[in-house]
Amino acid sequence: MKNYFYDGTFNGLLTILNTVLQSKILVNFGVFNMQNKKQVNLFDDYEIIETDKEIAKQIWTLLSKNSSIATNHIYKSFLANDNEHYLLSLLTKIAANQELSKKEFIHIEKSAQKIEREKNRILSYLRYNSQLRNTTTIYIKSKYKVEFLLTKNIRSLFAQYTHWQIINSYHNHCIQFTDNKFTSKKVISKKQEIPFQIQMNPFKLAG
């Protein structure tokens, strides 16, 4: 069985999908986050995949053309921490222009709804807490990678700032908006000193 290790990003998963499609081995493969790279030594047949954003963009375009709704649901399911191997198997079907089963579609639809509720809860908090308008750093603590869905809304809410960032302290992950560009990166902890930061206590969502 072929085993793929990647950086844990959705672009990385799409890069794996491209590799799978090129190899034409559409079944019997494993997917592992590089955070668990100690597992590499457990396998004879493995490959470490370097994320390629251009390839990921091309694969996303293909998937969206075949089924935009299912592809979007799978992306949100990924952010909601669904099993990456299962999601990759669904993406493989969509890439081959195969229809998902009713059970598969309902599963990813429920996951997408779950993270959408989380996003809306955070946005409600931001809209009705005026004190947050005086900061350029927002801390949240969510087990989901919901910060990826918040960038457009926060950019609108904080339109007066050219620099801001949102940090999910559960995952120690930060999305920064600087010079009209978004940057995604890991941080050591929510207490880490970051430029243009005003310390805020994290508010906790989704467990």
PDB file of C-alpha atoms in Angstrom:
ATOM      1  CA  MET A   1       0.000   0.000   0.000  1.00  0.00           C
ATOM      2  CA  LYS A   2       1.275   3.458  -0.915  1.00  0.00           C
ATOM      3  CA  ASN A   3       1.425   5.944   1.963  1.00  0.00           C
ATOM      4  CA  TYR A   4       1.554   9.720   1.562  1.00  0.00           C
ATOM      5  CA  PHE A   5       2.804  12.226   4.130  1.00  0.00           C
ATOM      6  CA  TYR A   6       1.867  15.897   3.734  1.00  0.00           C
ATOM      7  CA  ASP A   7       1.870  19.211   5.610  1.00  0.00           C
ATOM      8  CA  GLY A   8      -1.711  18.987   6.898  1.00  0.00           C
ATOM      9  CA  THR A   9      -3.095  21.769   4.679  1.00  0.00           C
ATOM     10  CA  PHE A  10      -5.951  21.456   2.216  1.00  0.00           C
ATOM     11  CA  ASN A  11      -3.602  22.553  -0.573  1.00  0.00           C
ATOM     12  CA  GLY A  12      -1.370  19.693   0.504  1.00  0.00           C
ATOM     13  CA  LEU A  13      -4.274  17.258   0.283  1.00  0.00           C
ATOM     14  CA  LEU A  14      -5.077  18.496  -3.226  1.00  0.00           C
ATOM     15  CA  THR A  15      -1.414  18.035  -4.166  1.00  0.00           C
ATOM     16  CA  ILE A  16      -1.658  14.422  -2.974  1.00  0.00           C
ATOM     17  CA  LEU A  17      -4.790  14.021  -5.085  1.00  0.00           C
ATOM     18  CA  ASN A  18      -2.844  15.146  -8.137  1.00  0.00           C
ATOM     19  CA  THR A  19      -0.146  12.559  -7.348  1.00  0.00           C
ATOM     20  CA  VAL A  20      -2.784   9.839  -6.886  1.00  0.00           C
ATOM     21  CA  LEU A  21      -4.464  10.726 -10.183  1.00  0.00           C
ATOM     22  CA  GLN A  22      -1.143  10.708 -12.030  1.00  0.00           C
ATOM     23  CA  SER A  23      -0.130   7.350 -10.551  1.00  0.00           C
ATOM     24  CA  LYS A  24      -3.609   5.947 -11.338  1.00  0.00           C
ATOM     25  CA  ILE A  25      -3.556   4.127  -8.009  1.00  0.00           C
ATOM     26  CA  LEU A  26      -6.997   5.303  -6.916  1.00  0.00           C
ATOM     27  CA  VAL A  27      -7.432   2.828  -4.071  1.00  0.00           C
ATOM     28  CA  ASN A  28      -5.330   1.276  -1.327  1.00  0.00           C
ATOM     29  CA  PHE A  29      -3.324   4.302  -0.132  1.00  0.00           C
ATOM     30  CA  GLY A  30      -2.754   5.959   3.223  1.00  0.00           C
ATOM     31  CA  VAL A  31      -2.643   9.649   4.130  1.00  0.00           C
ATOM     32  CA  PHE A  32      -0.722  11.009   7.115  1.00  0.00           C
ATOM     33  CA  ASN A  33       0.100  14.443   8.482  1.00  0.00           C
ATOM     34  CA  MET A  34       3.818  15.225   8.666  1.00  0.00           C
ATOM     35  CA  GLN A  35       3.272  16.103  12.336  1.00  0.00           C
ATOM     36  CA  ASN A  36       3.182  12.328  12.714  1.00  0.00           C
ATOM     37  CA  LYS A  37       6.336  11.851  10.645  1.00  0.00           C
ATOM     38  CA  LYS A  38       7.735   9.408  13.198  1.00  0.00           C
ATOM     39  CA  GLN A  39       5.352   6.943  11.573  1.00  0.00           C
ATOM     40  CA  VAL A  40       7.378   7.142   8.343  1.00  0.00           C
ATOM     41  CA  ASN A  41       9.705   4.407   9.563  1.00  0.00           C
ATOM     42  CA  LEU A  42       6.750   2.076   9.927  1.00  0.00           C
ATOM     43  CA  PHE A  43       6.204   1.923   6.162  1.00  0.00           C
ATOM     44  CA  ASP A  44       8.247   0.482   3.327  1.00  0.00           C
ATOM     45  CA  ASP A  45       6.380   2.311   0.589  1.00  0.00           C
ATOM     46  CA  TYR A  46       5.829   5.981   1.357  1.00  0.00           C
ATOM     47  CA  GLU A  47       6.225   9.367  -0.265  1.00  0.00           C
ATOM     48  CA  ILE A  48       6.540  12.810   1.312  1.00  0.00           C
ATOM     49  CA  ILE A  49       4.460  15.264  -0.716  1.00  0.00           C
ATOM     50  CA  GLU A  50       5.583  18.877  -1.067  1.00  0.00           C
ATOM     51  CA  THR A  51       2.588  21.201  -1.307  1.00  0.00           C
ATOM     52  CA  ASP A  52       2.316  22.914  -4.685  1.00  0.00           C
ATOM     53  CA  LYS A  53      -0.197  25.771  -4.599  1.00  0.00           C
ATOM     54  CA  GLU A  54      -0.406  26.052  -8.383  1.00  0.00           C
ATOM     55  CA  ILE A  55      -1.181  22.361  -8.784  1.00  0.00           C
ATOM     56  CA  ALA A  56      -3.668  22.600  -5.906  1.00  0.00           C
ATOM     57  CA  LYS A  57      -5.402  25.497  -7.663  1.00  0.00           C
ATOM     58  CA  GLN A  58      -5.688  23.481 -10.885  1.00  0.00           C
ATOM     59  CA  ILE A  59      -7.099  20.472  -9.017  1.00  0.00           C
ATOM     60  CA  TRP A  60      -9.576  22.700  -7.173  1.00  0.00           C
ATOM     61  CA  THR A  61     -10.780  24.097 -10.508  1.00  0.00           C
ATOM     62  CA  LEU A  62     -11.279  20.564 -11.852  1.00  0.00           C
ATOM     63  CA  LEU A  63     -13.168  19.448  -8.751  1.00  0.00           C
ATOM     64  CA  SER A  64     -15.362  22.547  -8.672  1.00  0.00           C
ATOM     65  CA  LYS A  65     -16.227  22.072 -12.317  1.00  0.00           C
ATOM     66  CA  ASN A  66     -17.320  18.492 -11.660  1.00  0.00           C
ATOM     67  CA  SER A  67     -19.218  19.230  -8.431  1.00  0.00           C
ATOM     68  CA  SER A  68     -18.829  22.630  -6.795  1.00  0.00           C
ATOM     69  CA  ILE A  69     -21.237  21.926  -3.916  1.00  0.00           C
ATOM     70  CA  ALA A  70     -19.654  18.609  -2.905  1.00  0.00           C
ATOM     71  CA  THR A  71     -16.132  20.057  -3.257  1.00  0.00           C
ATOM     72  CA  ASN A  72     -17.010  22.991  -1.007  1.00  0.00           C
ATOM     73  CA  HIS A  73     -18.566  20.623   1.544  1.00  0.00           C
ATOM     74  CA  ILE A  74     -15.407  18.499   1.535  1.00  0.00           C
ATOM     75  CA  TYR A  75     -13.234  21.584   2.104  1.00  0.00           C
ATOM     76  CA  LYS A  76     -15.348  22.551   5.111  1.00  0.00           C
ATOM     77  CA  SER A  77     -15.317  18.937   6.323  1.00  0.00           C
ATOM     78  CA  PHE A  78     -11.520  19.063   6.197  1.00  0.00           C
ATOM     79  CA  LEU A  79     -11.556  22.214   8.351  1.00  0.00           C
ATOM     80  CA  ALA A  80     -13.939  20.390  10.708  1.00  0.00           C
ATOM     81  CA  ASN A  81     -11.272  17.684  11.166  1.00  0.00           C
ATOM     82  CA  ASP A  82     -12.940  14.890   9.225  1.00  0.00           C
ATOM     83  CA  ASN A  83     -10.741  11.917   8.372  1.00  0.00           C
ATOM     84  CA  GLU A  84      -8.373  13.042   5.618  1.00  0.00           C
ATOM     85  CA  HIS A  85      -8.118   9.612   3.995  1.00  0.00           C
ATOM     86  CA  TYR A  86     -11.901   9.425   3.710  1.00  0.00           C
ATOM     87  CA  LEU A  87     -12.092  12.951   2.269  1.00  0.00           C
ATOM     88  CA  LEU A  88      -9.347  12.181  -0.242  1.00  0.00           C
ATOM     89  CA  SER A  89     -11.280   9.122  -1.407  1.00  0.00           C
ATOM     90  CA  LEU A  90     -14.316  11.366  -2.021  1.00  0.00           C
ATOM     91  CA  LEU A  91     -12.187  13.902  -3.884  1.00  0.00           C
ATOM     92  CA  THR A  92     -10.860  11.065  -6.039  1.00  0.00           C
ATOM     93  CA  LYS A  93     -14.417  10.159  -7.019  1.00  0.00           C
ATOM     94  CA  ILE A  94     -15.265  13.771  -7.858  1.00  0.00           C
ATOM     95  CA  ALA A  95     -12.078  14.139  -9.928  1.00  0.00           C
ATOM     96  CA  ALA A  96     -13.189  11.078 -11.910  1.00  0.00           C
ATOM     97  CA  ASN A  97     -16.603  12.752 -12.347  1.00  0.00           C
ATOM     98  CA  GLN A  98     -18.289  10.045 -10.295  1.00  0.00           C
ATOM     99  CA  GLU A  99     -21.312  10.868  -8.188  1.00  0.00           C
ATOM    100  CA  LEU A 100     -21.041  10.561  -4.415  1.00  0.00           C
ATOM    101  CA  SER A 101     -23.435   8.194  -2.692  1.00  0.00           C
ATOM    102  CA  LYS A 102     -26.296   9.653  -0.679  1.00  0.00           C
ATOM    103  CA  LYS A 103     -24.598   8.539   2.540  1.00  0.00           C
ATOM    104  CA  GLU A 104     -21.313  10.198   1.550  1.00  0.00           C
ATOM    105  CA  PHE A 105     -22.993  13.463   0.590  1.00  0.00           C
ATOM    106  CA  ILE A 106     -25.054  13.623   3.800  1.00  0.00           C
ATOM    107  CA  HIS A 107     -21.896  13.062   5.846  1.00  0.00           C
ATOM    108  CA  ILE A 108     -19.951  15.964   4.327  1.00  0.00           C
ATOM    109  CA  GLU A 109     -23.059  18.160   4.313  1.00  0.00           C
ATOM    110  CA  LYS A 110     -23.456  17.684   8.072  1.00  0.00           C
ATOM    111  CA  SER A 111     -19.770  18.465   8.654  1.00  0.00           C
ATOM    112  CA  ALA A 112     -20.058  21.609   6.541  1.00  0.00           C
ATOM    113  CA  GLN A 113     -23.113  22.737   8.503  1.00  0.00           C
ATOM    114  CA  LYS A 114     -21.270  22.103  11.753  1.00  0.00           C
ATOM    115  CA  ILE A 115     -18.368  24.412  10.921  1.00  0.00           C
ATOM    116  CA  GLU A 116     -20.707  27.018   9.402  1.00  0.00           C
ATOM    117  CA  ARG A 117     -22.517  27.199  12.759  1.00  0.00           C
ATOM    118  CA  GLU A 118     -19.163  27.682  14.435  1.00  0.00           C
ATOM    119  CA  LYS A 119     -18.240  30.463  12.014  1.00  0.00           C
ATOM    120  CA  ASN A 120     -21.542  32.264  12.551  1.00  0.00           C
ATOM    121  CA  ARG A 121     -21.171  32.019  16.322  1.00  0.00           C
ATOM    122  CA  ILE A 122     -17.767  33.676  16.171  1.00  0.00           C
ATOM    123  CA  LEU A 123     -18.979  36.395  13.815  1.00  0.00           C
ATOM    124  CA  SER A 124     -21.897  37.118  16.117  1.00  0.00           C
ATOM    125  CA  TYR A 125     -19.455  37.539  18.992  1.00  0.00           C
ATOM    126  CA  LEU A 126     -17.282  39.895  16.954  1.00  0.00           C
ATOM    127  CA  ARG A 127     -20.180  42.023  15.727  1.00  0.00           C
ATOM    128  CA  TYR A 128     -21.674  42.569  19.179  1.00  0.00           C
ATOM    129  CA  ASN A 129     -18.475  43.163  21.149  1.00  0.00           C
ATOM    130  CA  SER A 130     -17.333  46.650  20.256  1.00  0.00           C
ATOM    131  CA  GLN A 131     -14.185  46.369  22.395  1.00  0.00           C
ATOM    132  CA  LEU A 132     -12.738  44.041  19.755  1.00  0.00           C
ATOM    133  CA  ARG A 133     -12.832  46.862  17.222  1.00  0.00           C
ATOM    134  CA  ASN A 134      -9.897  48.480  19.025  1.00  0.00           C
ATOM    135  CA  THR A 135      -7.558  45.532  18.541  1.00  0.00           C
ATOM    136  CA  THR A 136      -5.685  44.134  15.585  1.00  0.00           C
ATOM    137  CA  THR A 137      -5.396  40.646  17.058  1.00  0.00           C
ATOM    138  CA  ILE A 138      -8.315  38.320  17.679  1.00  0.00           C
ATOM    139  CA  TYR A 139      -7.892  35.157  19.700  1.00  0.00           C
ATOM    140  CA  ILE A 140     -10.300  32.265  19.393  1.00  0.00           C
ATOM    141  CA  LYS A 141     -10.106  28.733  20.725  1.00  0.00           C
ATOM    142  CA  SER A 142     -11.880  26.303  18.448  1.00  0.00           C
ATOM    143  CA  LYS A 143     -11.161  22.642  17.736  1.00  0.00           C
ATOM    144  CA  TYR A 144     -12.130  23.381  14.129  1.00  0.00           C
ATOM    145  CA  LYS A 145      -9.911  25.280  11.679  1.00  0.00           C
ATOM    146  CA  VAL A 146     -12.668  27.853  11.391  1.00  0.00           C
ATOM    147  CA  GLU A 147     -10.284  30.804  11.006  1.00  0.00           C
ATOM    148  CA  PHE A 148      -9.920  29.957   7.303  1.00  0.00           C
ATOM    149  CA  LEU A 149     -13.616  30.730   6.814  1.00  0.00           C
ATOM    150  CA  LEU A 150     -13.489  34.025   8.717  1.00  0.00           C
ATOM    151  CA  THR A 151     -11.001  36.055   6.697  1.00  0.00           C
ATOM    152  CA  LYS A 152     -13.492  37.697   4.330  1.00  0.00           C
ATOM    153  CA  ASN A 153     -15.873  38.675   7.130  1.00  0.00           C
ATOM    154  CA  ILE A 154     -13.139  39.963   9.430  1.00  0.00           C
ATOM    155  CA  ARG A 155     -11.623  41.956   6.591  1.00  0.00           C
ATOM    156  CA  SER A 156     -14.992  43.698   6.272  1.00  0.00           C
ATOM    157  CA  LEU A 157     -15.457  44.211  10.028  1.00  0.00           C
ATOM    158  CA  PHE A 158     -11.928  45.579  10.440  1.00  0.00           C
ATOM    159  CA  ALA A 159     -11.805  47.576   7.218  1.00  0.00           C
ATOM    160  CA  GLN A 160     -10.136  50.477   9.037  1.00  0.00           C
ATOM    161  CA  TYR A 161      -7.008  48.386   9.616  1.00  0.00           C
ATOM    162  CA  THR A 162      -4.394  47.487   7.023  1.00  0.00           C
ATOM    163  CA  HIS A 163      -2.894  44.913   9.400  1.00  0.00           C
ATOM    164  CA  TRP A 164      -4.712  42.374  11.569  1.00  0.00           C
ATOM    165  CA  GLN A 165      -4.513  38.740  12.563  1.00  0.00           C
ATOM    166  CA  ILE A 166      -6.692  35.974  13.940  1.00  0.00           C
ATOM    167  CA  ILE A 167      -5.128  33.284  16.112  1.00  0.00           C
ATOM    168  CA  ASN A 168      -6.736  29.958  16.909  1.00  0.00           C
ATOM    169  CA  SER A 169      -4.983  29.031  20.150  1.00  0.00           C
ATOM    170  CA  TYR A 170      -6.372  25.480  20.032  1.00  0.00           C
ATOM    171  CA  HIS A 171      -4.263  24.738  16.942  1.00  0.00           C
ATOM    172  CA  ASN A 172      -1.606  27.421  17.557  1.00  0.00           C
ATOM    173  CA  HIS A 173      -2.386  28.706  14.091  1.00  0.00           C
ATOM    174  CA  CYS A 174      -2.439  32.287  12.855  1.00  0.00           C
ATOM    175  CA  ILE A 175      -3.798  34.005   9.752  1.00  0.00           C
ATOM    176  CA  GLN A 176      -2.337  37.480   9.215  1.00  0.00           C
ATOM    177  CA  PHE A 177      -3.557  40.170   6.867  1.00  0.00           C
ATOM    178  CA  THR A 178      -0.720  42.508   5.889  1.00  0.00           C
ATOM    179  CA  ASP A 179      -0.140  44.649   2.794  1.00  0.00           C
ATOM    180  CA  ASN A 180      -3.387  43.371   1.284  1.00  0.00           C
ATOM    181  CA  LYS A 181      -2.192  39.743   1.514  1.00  0.00           C
ATOM    182  CA  PHE A 182      -3.087  36.797   3.733  1.00  0.00           C
ATOM    183  CA  THR A 183      -0.409  34.666   5.400  1.00  0.00           C
ATOM    184  CA  SER A 184      -1.072  31.409   7.198  1.00  0.00           C
ATOM    185  CA  LYS A 185       1.419  30.131   9.752  1.00  0.00           C
ATOM    186  CA  LYS A 186       1.883  28.230  13.002  1.00  0.00           C
ATOM    187  CA  VAL A 187       2.644  30.120  16.204  1.00  0.00           C
ATOM    188  CA  ILE A 188       4.248  28.849  19.385  1.00  0.00           C
ATOM    189  CA  SER A 189       1.351  29.823  21.613  1.00  0.00           C
ATOM    190  CA  LYS A 190      -1.272  32.492  22.044  1.00  0.00           C
ATOM    191  CA  LYS A 191       1.159  34.453  24.219  1.00  0.00           C
ATOM    192  CA  GLN A 192       3.771  34.722  21.493  1.00  0.00           C
ATOM    193  CA  GLU A 193       4.753  38.273  20.635  1.00  0.00           C
ATOM    194  CA  ILE A 194       3.614  39.131  17.125  1.00  0.00           C
ATOM    195  CA  PRO A 195       3.865  42.545  15.393  1.00  0.00           C
ATOM    196  CA  PHE A 196       0.932  44.953  15.837  1.00  0.00           C
ATOM    197  CA  GLN A 197      -0.517  42.724  18.560  1.00  0.00           C
ATOM    198  CA  ILE A 198      -2.798  43.831  21.366  1.00  0.00           C
ATOM    199  CA  GLN A 199      -3.290  40.993  23.836  1.00  0.00           C
ATOM    200  CA  MET A 200      -6.824  39.622  24.134  1.00  0.00           C
ATOM    201  CA  ASN A 201      -8.181  36.723  26.128  1.00  0.00           C
ATOM    202  CA  PRO A 202      -9.288  33.915  23.838  1.00  0.00           C
ATOM    203  CA  PHE A 203     -12.983  33.130  23.719  1.00  0.00           C
ATOM    204  CA  LYS A 204     -13.731  29.453  23.475  1.00  0.00           C
ATOM    205  CA  LEU A 205     -16.029  27.764  20.957  1.00  0.00           C
ATOM    206  CA  ALA A 206     -16.831  24.220  19.901  1.00  0.00           C
ATOM    207  CA  GLY A 207     -15.517  22.500  22.972  1.00  0.00           C
TER     208      GLY A 207
END
